[in-house]
Amino acid sequence: MTDRYAVIGNPVDHSLSPRIHAAFAARAREDIEYGRLEAPTDGFAGAAHRFFAEGGQGLNVTLPFKLDAWQWVDSHDDAAAASGAVNTIVVDGNAKRGCNTDGIGLIRDLLDNLGWHLDGARTLVLGAGGAAQGVIEPLKRGGAVDVTIANRTQSKAEALAARFDVASAGLGEVGGGWDVILNATAAGLAGTGGLVAPEVVADGRCYDLFYALDGATPFCRWAADQGAKEVSDGLGMLIEQAAAAFLLWRGVRPDTGGIEKALRSSA
Ligand code: NAP
C-alpha cells in the first residue's frame, strides 16, 4: 500500500511541499503520496490524530502549528528539543516523534547551495517566532558570532535570546556591521520590506526565509536596493528542509539538485 504523508497548516493551499516531495519520490523511486491538510487554527491535535489513525505515515508542519505540534508529539529529536518547534512528525512504533529540519535546511542552503560562510560571521536574525527558534542553535553551531535577535515585540526577542544565550534588540534600534542578516519574520508580502534601518543590511548578505518563485520578496528587493552584497529568498531552504524530512521518513536522502530551478521556471 502506498504510504501517505502531508503538510498540515492553515492556510496550506499554496504550499509547494507536495510538488517537492513528488519530485523526491520520483528520483528516489519511493512509492509515496503527499497531500495538503488544512486544519482549523484551533484544531491541530484533532486533525493530526485523525491523519495518523487513518494510516498516515508522516506530517510536515507549517504555520501556525509548529508549537502545537511540539506539544502534541510523544518525543522530540535533538533539533526539535533545542528549538521548541516541530516541522516534521515521524511515526515511531505506536508513538509520534517531533523533529525539526528547518535549521539543517537553512544551513545547507546557505553553505552548500549559496556558498555563503558562517564561520566568524556576525549574524542578525529578524523575528522571534517558530522559524527563528529553529535556526539560532544551528547558526551558532555553524560558526556564526555575535548572533543577535531583533523583533518587533522586544520582550519576545529578549526571552529567546536568554534561552539561546545570544543578544537581543528592538527592530528600530539595530545598527550596521552585519555579515549575514536573516529575515525570519512573518512580514512576508506585507509592507515595503524595510523592517530595519538601511545601514543594517548595507554590505551584508541578506536571506529571507519567506520565498517567492521569482525570488523577489519585498525584503530581498529592499535589501538589494540598500546595497546588500547578496540576497536570497528561502526557496532553497524549503527544499532542503523537505529533503531532511524525506530522509527521516524513508531512510533515503533525495537528490535536491535542479528542483529549485524547475520550481522557479514554472512560475
Ligand atoms: P511566527 O511564529 O508566526 O513568527 C512571526 C514573527 O514575525 C514574530 O517574530 C513577529 O513579531 C514577526 N512579524 C510578523 N509580522 C511582522 C511585521 N509586519 N513586521 C515585523 N515583524 C513581524 O512565524 P514563523 O513560523 O516563525 O515564520 C516566519 C517566516 O519564516 C514566514 O515567512 C515563514 O513562511 C518562513 N519560513 C520559511 C521556511 C522555509 O523553509 N523557507 C521555514 C520556516 C519558516 P511579533 O513577535 O512582534 O509578533
PDB file of C-alpha atoms and ligand atoms in Angstrom:
ATOM      1  CA  MET A   1       0.000   0.000   0.000  1.00  0.00           C
ATOM      2  CA  THR A   2       1.242   3.493  -0.814  1.00  0.00           C
ATOM      3  CA  ASP A   3       2.443   5.358   2.292  1.00  0.00           C
ATOM      4  CA  ARG A   4       0.660   8.652   2.919  1.00  0.00           C
ATOM      5  CA  TYR A   5       2.290  11.911   4.009  1.00  0.00           C
ATOM      6  CA  ALA A   6       1.013  15.501   4.125  1.00  0.00           C
ATOM      7  CA  VAL A   7       1.790  19.054   5.096  1.00  0.00           C
ATOM      8  CA  ILE A   8      -0.566  20.397   7.766  1.00  0.00           C
ATOM      9  CA  GLY A   9      -1.106  24.141   8.127  1.00  0.00           C
ATOM     10  CA  ASN A  10      -3.581  26.994   7.755  1.00  0.00           C
ATOM     11  CA  PRO A  11      -3.592  28.201   5.058  1.00  0.00           C
ATOM     12  CA  VAL A  12      -1.898  25.415   3.150  1.00  0.00           C
ATOM     13  CA  ASP A  13      -3.379  25.569  -0.350  1.00  0.00           C
ATOM     14  CA  HIS A  14      -0.333  27.311  -1.882  1.00  0.00           C
ATOM     15  CA  SER A  15       2.248  25.014  -0.289  1.00  0.00           C
ATOM     16  CA  LEU A  16       4.926  23.768  -2.688  1.00  0.00           C
ATOM     17  CA  SER A  17       5.723  20.784  -0.447  1.00  0.00           C
ATOM     18  CA  PRO A  18       3.554  18.299  -2.433  1.00  0.00           C
ATOM     19  CA  ARG A  19       5.449  19.170  -5.633  1.00  0.00           C
ATOM     20  CA  ILE A  20       8.819  18.949  -3.892  1.00  0.00           C
ATOM     21  CA  HIS A  21       8.076  15.572  -2.301  1.00  0.00           C
ATOM     22  CA  ALA A  22       6.648  14.207  -5.557  1.00  0.00           C
ATOM     23  CA  ALA A  23       9.959  15.120  -7.232  1.00  0.00           C
ATOM     24  CA  PHE A  24      11.946  13.454  -4.426  1.00  0.00           C
ATOM     25  CA  ALA A  25       9.798  10.304  -4.597  1.00  0.00           C
ATOM     26  CA  ALA A  26      10.228  10.031  -8.371  1.00  0.00           C
ATOM     27  CA  ARG A  27      14.001  10.476  -8.104  1.00  0.00           C
ATOM     28  CA  ALA A  28      14.388   8.062  -5.182  1.00  0.00           C
ATOM     29  CA  ARG A  29      11.831   5.600  -6.662  1.00  0.00           C
ATOM     30  CA  GLU A  30       9.838   5.659  -3.421  1.00  0.00           C
ATOM     31  CA  ASP A  31       6.115   4.888  -3.562  1.00  0.00           C
ATOM     32  CA  ILE A  32       4.507   7.697  -1.539  1.00  0.00           C
ATOM     33  CA  GLU A  33       1.520  10.005  -1.699  1.00  0.00           C
ATOM     34  CA  TYR A  34       1.934  13.530  -0.261  1.00  0.00           C
ATOM     35  CA  GLY A  35      -1.029  15.863   0.190  1.00  0.00           C
ATOM     36  CA  ARG A  36      -2.177  19.065   1.904  1.00  0.00           C
ATOM     37  CA  LEU A  37      -4.118  19.033   5.170  1.00  0.00           C
ATOM     38  CA  GLU A  38      -5.766  22.275   6.265  1.00  0.00           C
ATOM     39  CA  ALA A  39      -6.762  22.234   9.943  1.00  0.00           C
ATOM     40  CA  PRO A  40      -8.785  24.894  11.792  1.00  0.00           C
ATOM     41  CA  THR A  41      -6.387  27.181  13.677  1.00  0.00           C
ATOM     42  CA  ASP A  42      -7.564  25.684  16.991  1.00  0.00           C
ATOM     43  CA  GLY A  43      -7.787  22.153  15.596  1.00  0.00           C
ATOM     44  CA  PHE A  44      -4.253  20.837  15.123  1.00  0.00           C
ATOM     45  CA  ALA A  45      -4.479  17.936  17.591  1.00  0.00           C
ATOM     46  CA  GLY A  46      -7.743  16.541  16.195  1.00  0.00           C
ATOM     47  CA  ALA A  47      -6.590  16.746  12.571  1.00  0.00           C
ATOM     48  CA  ALA A  48      -3.176  15.204  13.305  1.00  0.00           C
ATOM     49  CA  HIS A  49      -4.741  12.422  15.371  1.00  0.00           C
ATOM     50  CA  ARG A  50      -7.195  11.553  12.557  1.00  0.00           C
ATOM     51  CA  PHE A  51      -4.469  11.607   9.903  1.00  0.00           C
ATOM     52  CA  PHE A  52      -2.339   9.065  11.752  1.00  0.00           C
ATOM     53  CA  ALA A  53      -5.350   6.970  12.888  1.00  0.00           C
ATOM     54  CA  GLU A  54      -6.242   6.600   9.205  1.00  0.00           C
ATOM     55  CA  GLY A  55      -2.780   5.235   8.412  1.00  0.00           C
ATOM     56  CA  GLY A  56      -0.788   8.399   7.613  1.00  0.00           C
ATOM     57  CA  GLN A  57       2.961   7.849   7.941  1.00  0.00           C
ATOM     58  CA  GLY A  58       4.293  11.357   8.492  1.00  0.00           C
ATOM     59  CA  LEU A  59       3.435  15.054   8.570  1.00  0.00           C
ATOM     60  CA  ASN A  60       5.245  18.247   7.769  1.00  0.00           C
ATOM     61  CA  VAL A  61       4.003  21.083   9.945  1.00  0.00           C
ATOM     62  CA  THR A  62       3.794  24.690   8.825  1.00  0.00           C
ATOM     63  CA  LEU A  63       2.271  27.956  10.062  1.00  0.00           C
ATOM     64  CA  PRO A  64       0.658  28.292  12.556  1.00  0.00           C
ATOM     65  CA  PHE A  65       1.107  24.828  14.084  1.00  0.00           C
ATOM     66  CA  LYS A  66       4.811  24.297  14.833  1.00  0.00           C
ATOM     67  CA  LEU A  67       4.370  24.977  18.532  1.00  0.00           C
ATOM     68  CA  ASP A  68       1.105  22.958  18.767  1.00  0.00           C
ATOM     69  CA  ALA A  69       2.956  20.072  17.120  1.00  0.00           C
ATOM     70  CA  TRP A  70       5.781  20.334  19.640  1.00  0.00           C
ATOM     71  CA  GLN A  71       3.252  19.901  22.462  1.00  0.00           C
ATOM     72  CA  TRP A  72       1.301  17.140  20.708  1.00  0.00           C
ATOM     73  CA  VAL A  73       4.100  14.664  19.913  1.00  0.00           C
ATOM     74  CA  ASP A  74       5.327  11.980  22.337  1.00  0.00           C
ATOM     75  CA  SER A  75       9.050  12.720  21.996  1.00  0.00           C
ATOM     76  CA  HIS A  76      11.451  15.139  20.306  1.00  0.00           C
ATOM     77  CA  ASP A  77      14.663  14.763  18.353  1.00  0.00           C
ATOM     78  CA  ASP A  78      17.587  16.979  19.405  1.00  0.00           C
ATOM     79  CA  ALA A  79      16.776  19.734  16.899  1.00  0.00           C
ATOM     80  CA  ALA A  80      13.130  19.935  17.991  1.00  0.00           C
ATOM     81  CA  ALA A  81      14.078  19.792  21.664  1.00  0.00           C
ATOM     82  CA  ALA A  82      16.559  22.637  21.201  1.00  0.00           C
ATOM     83  CA  SER A  83      14.212  24.796  19.149  1.00  0.00           C
ATOM     84  CA  GLY A  84      10.873  24.201  20.877  1.00  0.00           C
ATOM     85  CA  ALA A  85       9.221  23.869  17.442  1.00  0.00           C
ATOM     86  CA  VAL A  86       8.330  20.815  15.313  1.00  0.00           C
ATOM     87  CA  ASN A  87       8.150  20.864  11.498  1.00  0.00           C
ATOM     88  CA  THR A  88       8.236  17.094  10.861  1.00  0.00           C
ATOM     89  CA  ILE A  89       6.391  14.259  12.615  1.00  0.00           C
ATOM     90  CA  VAL A  90       7.658  10.707  12.286  1.00  0.00           C
ATOM     91  CA  VAL A  91       5.836   7.515  13.287  1.00  0.00           C
ATOM     92  CA  ASP A  92       7.933   5.732  15.904  1.00  0.00           C
ATOM     93  CA  GLY A  93       6.230   2.424  16.782  1.00  0.00           C
ATOM     94  CA  ASN A  94       2.984   3.430  18.478  1.00  0.00           C
ATOM     95  CA  ALA A  95       4.329   6.876  19.276  1.00  0.00           C
ATOM     96  CA  LYS A  96       4.947  10.066  17.297  1.00  0.00           C
ATOM     97  CA  ARG A  97       8.343  11.766  17.269  1.00  0.00           C
ATOM     98  CA  GLY A  98       8.596  15.503  16.617  1.00  0.00           C
ATOM     99  CA  CYS A  99      11.605  16.638  14.608  1.00  0.00           C
ATOM    100  CA  ASN A 100      12.832  19.952  13.271  1.00  0.00           C
ATOM    101  CA  THR A 101      14.583  20.082   9.897  1.00  0.00           C
ATOM    102  CA  ASP A 102      14.324  23.873   9.387  1.00  0.00           C
ATOM    103  CA  GLY A 103      17.768  24.505  10.867  1.00  0.00           C
ATOM    104  CA  ILE A 104      19.570  21.920   8.749  1.00  0.00           C
ATOM    105  CA  GLY A 105      17.602  23.107   5.697  1.00  0.00           C
ATOM    106  CA  LEU A 106      18.729  26.695   6.212  1.00  0.00           C
ATOM    107  CA  ILE A 107      22.364  25.777   6.845  1.00  0.00           C
ATOM    108  CA  ARG A 108      22.500  23.528   3.743  1.00  0.00           C
ATOM    109  CA  ASP A 109      21.083  26.287   1.579  1.00  0.00           C
ATOM    110  CA  LEU A 110      23.415  28.964   2.978  1.00  0.00           C
ATOM    111  CA  LEU A 111      26.606  26.910   2.878  1.00  0.00           C
ATOM    112  CA  ASP A 112      26.184  24.282   0.142  1.00  0.00           C
ATOM    113  CA  ASN A 113      23.849  25.963  -2.349  1.00  0.00           C
ATOM    114  CA  LEU A 114      24.687  29.654  -1.955  1.00  0.00           C
ATOM    115  CA  GLY A 115      28.334  29.246  -0.863  1.00  0.00           C
ATOM    116  CA  TRP A 116      27.994  31.804   1.962  1.00  0.00           C
ATOM    117  CA  HIS A 117      30.214  31.474   5.038  1.00  0.00           C
ATOM    118  CA  LEU A 118      29.041  31.426   8.615  1.00  0.00           C
ATOM    119  CA  ASP A 119      32.341  30.853  10.372  1.00  0.00           C
ATOM    120  CA  GLY A 120      33.011  34.088  12.240  1.00  0.00           C
ATOM    121  CA  ALA A 121      30.064  35.814  10.543  1.00  0.00           C
ATOM    122  CA  ARG A 122      28.314  38.484  12.631  1.00  0.00           C
ATOM    123  CA  THR A 123      24.721  37.345  12.262  1.00  0.00           C
ATOM    124  CA  LEU A 124      21.439  39.157  12.823  1.00  0.00           C
ATOM    125  CA  VAL A 125      18.114  37.325  12.971  1.00  0.00           C
ATOM    126  CA  LEU A 126      14.962  39.401  12.452  1.00  0.00           C
ATOM    127  CA  GLY A 127      11.924  37.805  14.123  1.00  0.00           C
ATOM    128  CA  ALA A 128      11.424  35.696  17.229  1.00  0.00           C
ATOM    129  CA  GLY A 129       8.756  33.169  16.189  1.00  0.00           C
ATOM    130  CA  GLY A 130       8.881  29.449  15.390  1.00  0.00           C
ATOM    131  CA  ALA A 131      11.288  29.823  12.463  1.00  0.00           C
ATOM    132  CA  ALA A 132      13.770  31.937  14.423  1.00  0.00           C
ATOM    133  CA  GLN A 133      13.620  29.411  17.263  1.00  0.00           C
ATOM    134  CA  GLY A 134      14.576  26.623  14.869  1.00  0.00           C
ATOM    135  CA  VAL A 135      17.596  28.321  13.323  1.00  0.00           C
ATOM    136  CA  ILE A 136      19.503  30.022  16.183  1.00  0.00           C
ATOM    137  CA  GLU A 137      21.244  26.894  17.510  1.00  0.00           C
ATOM    138  CA  PRO A 138      22.243  25.604  14.013  1.00  0.00           C
ATOM    139  CA  LEU A 139      23.599  29.076  13.151  1.00  0.00           C
ATOM    140  CA  LYS A 140      25.743  29.062  16.294  1.00  0.00           C
ATOM    141  CA  ARG A 141      26.953  25.536  15.545  1.00  0.00           C
ATOM    142  CA  GLY A 142      27.807  26.692  12.014  1.00  0.00           C
ATOM    143  CA  GLY A 143      30.213  29.268  13.491  1.00  0.00           C
ATOM    144  CA  ALA A 144      28.057  32.425  13.480  1.00  0.00           C
ATOM    145  CA  VAL A 145      29.228  35.000  16.043  1.00  0.00           C
ATOM    146  CA  ASP A 146      27.595  37.975  17.785  1.00  0.00           C
ATOM    147  CA  VAL A 147      24.232  36.372  16.989  1.00  0.00           C
ATOM    148  CA  THR A 148      21.525  38.929  17.752  1.00  0.00           C
ATOM    149  CA  ILE A 149      17.752  38.525  17.628  1.00  0.00           C
ATOM    150  CA  ALA A 150      15.753  41.645  16.772  1.00  0.00           C
ATOM    151  CA  ASN A 151      11.979  41.534  16.955  1.00  0.00           C
ATOM    152  CA  ARG A 152       9.011  43.886  16.691  1.00  0.00           C
ATOM    153  CA  THR A 153       7.892  42.813  20.174  1.00  0.00           C
ATOM    154  CA  GLN A 154      11.160  43.256  22.004  1.00  0.00           C
ATOM    155  CA  SER A 155      10.198  41.142  25.035  1.00  0.00           C
ATOM    156  CA  LYS A 156       9.948  38.074  22.767  1.00  0.00           C
ATOM    157  CA  ALA A 157      13.430  38.738  21.372  1.00  0.00           C
ATOM    158  CA  GLU A 158      14.748  39.056  24.923  1.00  0.00           C
ATOM    159  CA  ALA A 159      13.148  35.766  26.020  1.00  0.00           C
ATOM    160  CA  LEU A 160      14.532  33.886  23.015  1.00  0.00           C
ATOM    161  CA  ALA A 161      17.965  35.480  23.371  1.00  0.00           C
ATOM    162  CA  ALA A 162      18.127  34.432  27.032  1.00  0.00           C
ATOM    163  CA  ARG A 163      17.203  30.879  26.088  1.00  0.00           C
ATOM    164  CA  PHE A 164      19.913  30.590  23.408  1.00  0.00           C
ATOM    165  CA  ASP A 165      22.498  32.781  25.161  1.00  0.00           C
ATOM    166  CA  VAL A 166      22.665  35.383  22.361  1.00  0.00           C
ATOM    167  CA  ALA A 167      21.951  39.136  22.244  1.00  0.00           C
ATOM    168  CA  SER A 168      18.635  40.881  21.545  1.00  0.00           C
ATOM    169  CA  ALA A 169      17.383  44.232  20.295  1.00  0.00           C
ATOM    170  CA  GLY A 170      14.268  46.008  19.074  1.00  0.00           C
ATOM    171  CA  LEU A 171      13.892  46.221  15.280  1.00  0.00           C
ATOM    172  CA  GLY A 172      14.268  50.009  15.384  1.00  0.00           C
ATOM    173  CA  GLU A 173      17.480  50.100  17.375  1.00  0.00           C
ATOM    174  CA  VAL A 174      19.788  47.772  15.408  1.00  0.00           C
ATOM    175  CA  GLY A 175      22.873  49.350  13.797  1.00  0.00           C
ATOM    176  CA  GLY A 176      25.105  48.185  10.921  1.00  0.00           C
ATOM    177  CA  GLY A 177      28.147  45.920  10.538  1.00  0.00           C
ATOM    178  CA  TRP A 178      26.479  42.526   9.968  1.00  0.00           C
ATOM    179  CA  ASP A 179      27.850  39.843   7.654  1.00  0.00           C
ATOM    180  CA  VAL A 180      24.622  37.830   7.454  1.00  0.00           C
ATOM    181  CA  ILE A 181      21.092  39.123   8.058  1.00  0.00           C
ATOM    182  CA  LEU A 182      18.196  36.660   8.134  1.00  0.00           C
ATOM    183  CA  ASN A 183      14.591  37.736   7.850  1.00  0.00           C
ATOM    184  CA  ALA A 184      12.648  35.214   9.944  1.00  0.00           C
ATOM    185  CA  THR A 185       9.634  37.478  10.468  1.00  0.00           C
ATOM    186  CA  ALA A 186       6.230  36.618   9.067  1.00  0.00           C
ATOM    187  CA  ALA A 187       6.002  40.059   7.392  1.00  0.00           C
ATOM    188  CA  GLY A 188       6.039  38.177   4.053  1.00  0.00           C
ATOM    189  CA  LEU A 189       4.408  40.255   1.347  1.00  0.00           C
ATOM    190  CA  ALA A 190       3.257  42.963   3.777  1.00  0.00           C
ATOM    191  CA  GLY A 191       4.917  46.376   3.618  1.00  0.00           C
ATOM    192  CA  THR A 192       7.927  47.523   1.645  1.00  0.00           C
ATOM    193  CA  GLY A 193      10.447  45.018   3.052  1.00  0.00           C
ATOM    194  CA  GLY A 194      12.162  47.733   5.107  1.00  0.00           C
ATOM    195  CA  LEU A 195      11.981  46.165   8.571  1.00  0.00           C
ATOM    196  CA  VAL A 196      15.160  47.841   9.878  1.00  0.00           C
ATOM    197  CA  ALA A 197      17.314  50.897   9.117  1.00  0.00           C
ATOM    198  CA  PRO A 198      19.089  50.762   5.711  1.00  0.00           C
ATOM    199  CA  GLU A 199      22.582  50.573   7.267  1.00  0.00           C
ATOM    200  CA  VAL A 200      21.646  47.244   8.883  1.00  0.00           C
ATOM    201  CA  VAL A 201      21.633  45.435   5.534  1.00  0.00           C
ATOM    202  CA  ALA A 202      24.113  47.523   3.506  1.00  0.00           C
ATOM    203  CA  ASP A 203      27.176  45.356   2.710  1.00  0.00           C
ATOM    204  CA  GLY A 204      25.649  42.263   4.332  1.00  0.00           C
ATOM    205  CA  ARG A 205      24.372  39.023   2.831  1.00  0.00           C
ATOM    206  CA  CYS A 206      20.604  39.029   3.314  1.00  0.00           C
ATOM    207  CA  TYR A 207      18.489  35.891   3.413  1.00  0.00           C
ATOM    208  CA  ASP A 208      14.686  35.947   3.548  1.00  0.00           C
ATOM    209  CA  LEU A 209      13.175  32.738   4.950  1.00  0.00           C
ATOM    210  CA  PHE A 210       9.994  33.740   3.108  1.00  0.00           C
ATOM    211  CA  TYR A 211      10.115  32.923  -0.604  1.00  0.00           C
ATOM    212  CA  ALA A 212       8.610  33.970  -3.915  1.00  0.00           C
ATOM    213  CA  LEU A 213       9.036  31.938  -7.105  1.00  0.00           C
ATOM    214  CA  ASP A 214      10.708  34.901  -8.814  1.00  0.00           C
ATOM    215  CA  GLY A 215      12.985  35.318  -5.773  1.00  0.00           C
ATOM    216  CA  ALA A 216      11.945  38.964  -5.414  1.00  0.00           C
ATOM    217  CA  THR A 217      10.362  39.062  -1.959  1.00  0.00           C
ATOM    218  CA  PRO A 218       9.803  42.587  -0.587  1.00  0.00           C
ATOM    219  CA  PHE A 219      12.687  42.090   1.886  1.00  0.00           C
ATOM    220  CA  CYS A 220      15.092  40.832  -0.827  1.00  0.00           C
ATOM    221  CA  ARG A 221      14.177  43.714  -3.154  1.00  0.00           C
ATOM    222  CA  TRP A 222      14.527  46.288  -0.388  1.00  0.00           C
ATOM    223  CA  ALA A 223      17.847  44.872   0.867  1.00  0.00           C
ATOM    224  CA  ALA A 224      19.294  44.843  -2.667  1.00  0.00           C
ATOM    225  CA  ASP A 225      18.232  48.495  -3.071  1.00  0.00           C
ATOM    226  CA  GLN A 226      20.089  49.395   0.158  1.00  0.00           C
ATOM    227  CA  GLY A 227      23.355  47.909  -1.165  1.00  0.00           C
ATOM    228  CA  ALA A 228      23.306  44.373   0.285  1.00  0.00           C
ATOM    229  CA  LYS A 229      26.173  42.268  -1.093  1.00  0.00           C
ATOM    230  CA  GLU A 230      23.925  39.334  -1.947  1.00  0.00           C
ATOM    231  CA  VAL A 231      20.281  38.487  -1.352  1.00  0.00           C
ATOM    232  CA  SER A 232      18.378  35.215  -1.427  1.00  0.00           C
ATOM    233  CA  ASP A 233      14.860  34.137  -0.636  1.00  0.00           C
ATOM    234  CA  GLY A 234      14.091  30.910   1.258  1.00  0.00           C
ATOM    235  CA  LEU A 235      13.030  28.544  -1.538  1.00  0.00           C
ATOM    236  CA  GLY A 236      16.307  26.634  -1.244  1.00  0.00           C
ATOM    237  CA  MET A 237      15.725  26.224   2.497  1.00  0.00           C
ATOM    238  CA  LEU A 238      12.210  24.913   1.848  1.00  0.00           C
ATOM    239  CA  ILE A 239      13.610  22.249  -0.495  1.00  0.00           C
ATOM    240  CA  GLU A 240      16.473  21.299   1.837  1.00  0.00           C
ATOM    241  CA  GLN A 241      14.257  21.040   4.941  1.00  0.00           C
ATOM    242  CA  ALA A 242      11.921  18.837   2.889  1.00  0.00           C
ATOM    243  CA  ALA A 243      14.859  16.621   1.858  1.00  0.00           C
ATOM    244  CA  ALA A 244      15.849  16.202   5.500  1.00  0.00           C
ATOM    245  CA  ALA A 245      12.239  15.231   6.352  1.00  0.00           C
ATOM    246  CA  PHE A 246      12.155  12.745   3.446  1.00  0.00           C
ATOM    247  CA  LEU A 247      15.350  11.167   4.830  1.00  0.00           C
ATOM    248  CA  LEU A 248      13.746  10.811   8.279  1.00  0.00           C
ATOM    249  CA  TRP A 249      10.656   9.145   6.804  1.00  0.00           C
ATOM    250  CA  ARG A 250      12.140   6.981   4.062  1.00  0.00           C
ATOM    251  CA  GLY A 251      15.775   6.446   5.073  1.00  0.00           C
ATOM    252  CA  VAL A 252      16.899   7.869   1.729  1.00  0.00           C
ATOM    253  CA  ARG A 253      18.347  11.329   1.176  1.00  0.00           C
ATOM    254  CA  PRO A 254      16.813  12.586  -2.064  1.00  0.00           C
ATOM    255  CA  ASP A 255      18.800  14.445  -4.690  1.00  0.00           C
ATOM    256  CA  THR A 256      17.763  18.126  -4.462  1.00  0.00           C
ATOM    257  CA  GLY A 257      19.761  19.308  -7.498  1.00  0.00           C
ATOM    258  CA  GLY A 258      17.750  21.228 -10.088  1.00  0.00           C
ATOM    259  CA  ILE A 259      14.467  21.259  -8.133  1.00  0.00           C
ATOM    260  CA  GLU A 260      14.736  24.950  -7.220  1.00  0.00           C
ATOM    261  CA  LYS A 261      15.335  25.888 -10.849  1.00  0.00           C
ATOM    262  CA  ALA A 262      12.426  23.723 -12.001  1.00  0.00           C
ATOM    263  CA  LEU A 263      10.044  25.323  -9.478  1.00  0.00           C
ATOM    264  CA  ARG A 264      11.143  28.842 -10.383  1.00  0.00           C
ATOM    265  CA  SER A 265      10.802  28.253 -14.086  1.00  0.00           C
ATOM    266  CA  SER A 266       7.237  27.010 -13.595  1.00  0.00           C
ATOM    267  CA  ALA A 267       6.190  30.405 -12.115  1.00  0.00           C
TER     268      ALA A 267
HETATM  269  P1  NAP B   1       5.637  33.054  13.538  1.00  0.00           P
HETATM  270  O1  NAP B   1       5.985  32.015  14.548  1.00  0.00           O
HETATM  271  O2  NAP B   1       4.230  33.465  13.378  1.00  0.00           O
HETATM  272  O3  NAP B   1       6.544  34.344  13.914  1.00  0.00           O
HETATM  273  C1  NAP B   1       6.266  35.539  13.362  1.00  0.00           C
HETATM  274  C2  NAP B   1       7.385  36.562  13.663  1.00  0.00           C
HETATM  275  O4  NAP B   1       7.295  37.588  12.681  1.00  0.00           O
HETATM  276  C3  NAP B   1       7.279  37.228  15.009  1.00  0.00           C
HETATM  277  O5  NAP B   1       8.579  37.485  15.470  1.00  0.00           O
HETATM  278  C4  NAP B   1       6.530  38.525  14.673  1.00  0.00           C
HETATM  279  O6  NAP B   1       6.819  39.591  15.548  1.00  0.00           O
HETATM  280  C5  NAP B   1       7.131  38.843  13.326  1.00  0.00           C
HETATM  281  N1  NAP B   1       6.267  39.658  12.476  1.00  0.00           N
HETATM  282  C6  NAP B   1       5.055  39.300  11.946  1.00  0.00           C
HETATM  283  N2  NAP B   1       4.590  40.293  11.166  1.00  0.00           N
HETATM  284  C7  NAP B   1       5.529  41.285  11.199  1.00  0.00           C
HETATM  285  C8  NAP B   1       5.624  42.562  10.598  1.00  0.00           C
HETATM  286  N3  NAP B   1       4.660  43.024   9.782  1.00  0.00           N
HETATM  287  N4  NAP B   1       6.736  43.296  10.828  1.00  0.00           N
HETATM  288  C9  NAP B   1       7.714  42.854  11.640  1.00  0.00           C
HETATM  289  N5  NAP B   1       7.676  41.644  12.254  1.00  0.00           N
HETATM  290  C10 NAP B   1       6.590  40.877  12.027  1.00  0.00           C
HETATM  291  O7  NAP B   1       6.145  32.637  12.086  1.00  0.00           O
HETATM  292  P2  NAP B   1       7.353  31.641  11.739  1.00  0.00           P
HETATM  293  O8  NAP B   1       6.884  30.233  11.724  1.00  0.00           O
HETATM  294  O9  NAP B   1       8.489  31.998  12.605  1.00  0.00           O
HETATM  295  O10 NAP B   1       7.637  32.023  10.208  1.00  0.00           O
HETATM  296  C11 NAP B   1       8.357  33.201   9.880  1.00  0.00           C
HETATM  297  C12 NAP B   1       8.651  33.221   8.383  1.00  0.00           C
HETATM  298  O11 NAP B   1       9.586  32.193   8.059  1.00  0.00           O
HETATM  299  C13 NAP B   1       7.434  33.007   7.491  1.00  0.00           C
HETATM  300  O12 NAP B   1       7.519  33.891   6.385  1.00  0.00           O
HETATM  301  C14 NAP B   1       7.602  31.578   7.022  1.00  0.00           C
HETATM  302  O13 NAP B   1       6.989  31.365   5.762  1.00  0.00           O
HETATM  303  C15 NAP B   1       9.118  31.485   6.928  1.00  0.00           C
HETATM  304  N6  NAP B   1       9.640  30.110   6.985  1.00  0.00           N
HETATM  305  C16 NAP B   1      10.241  29.622   5.884  1.00  0.00           C
HETATM  306  C17 NAP B   1      10.776  28.341   5.895  1.00  0.00           C
HETATM  307  C18 NAP B   1      11.457  27.811   4.665  1.00  0.00           C
HETATM  308  O14 NAP B   1      11.667  26.596   4.588  1.00  0.00           O
HETATM  309  N7  NAP B   1      11.828  28.662   3.737  1.00  0.00           N
HETATM  310  C19 NAP B   1      10.693  27.548   7.042  1.00  0.00           C
HETATM  311  C20 NAP B   1      10.077  28.094   8.169  1.00  0.00           C
HETATM  312  C21 NAP B   1       9.542  29.379   8.123  1.00  0.00           C
HETATM  313  P3  NAP B   1       5.974  39.805  16.911  1.00  0.00           P
HETATM  314  O15 NAP B   1       6.582  38.875  17.903  1.00  0.00           O
HETATM  315  O16 NAP B   1       6.198  41.230  17.236  1.00  0.00           O
HETATM  316  O17 NAP B   1       4.545  39.486  16.587  1.00  0.00           O
END
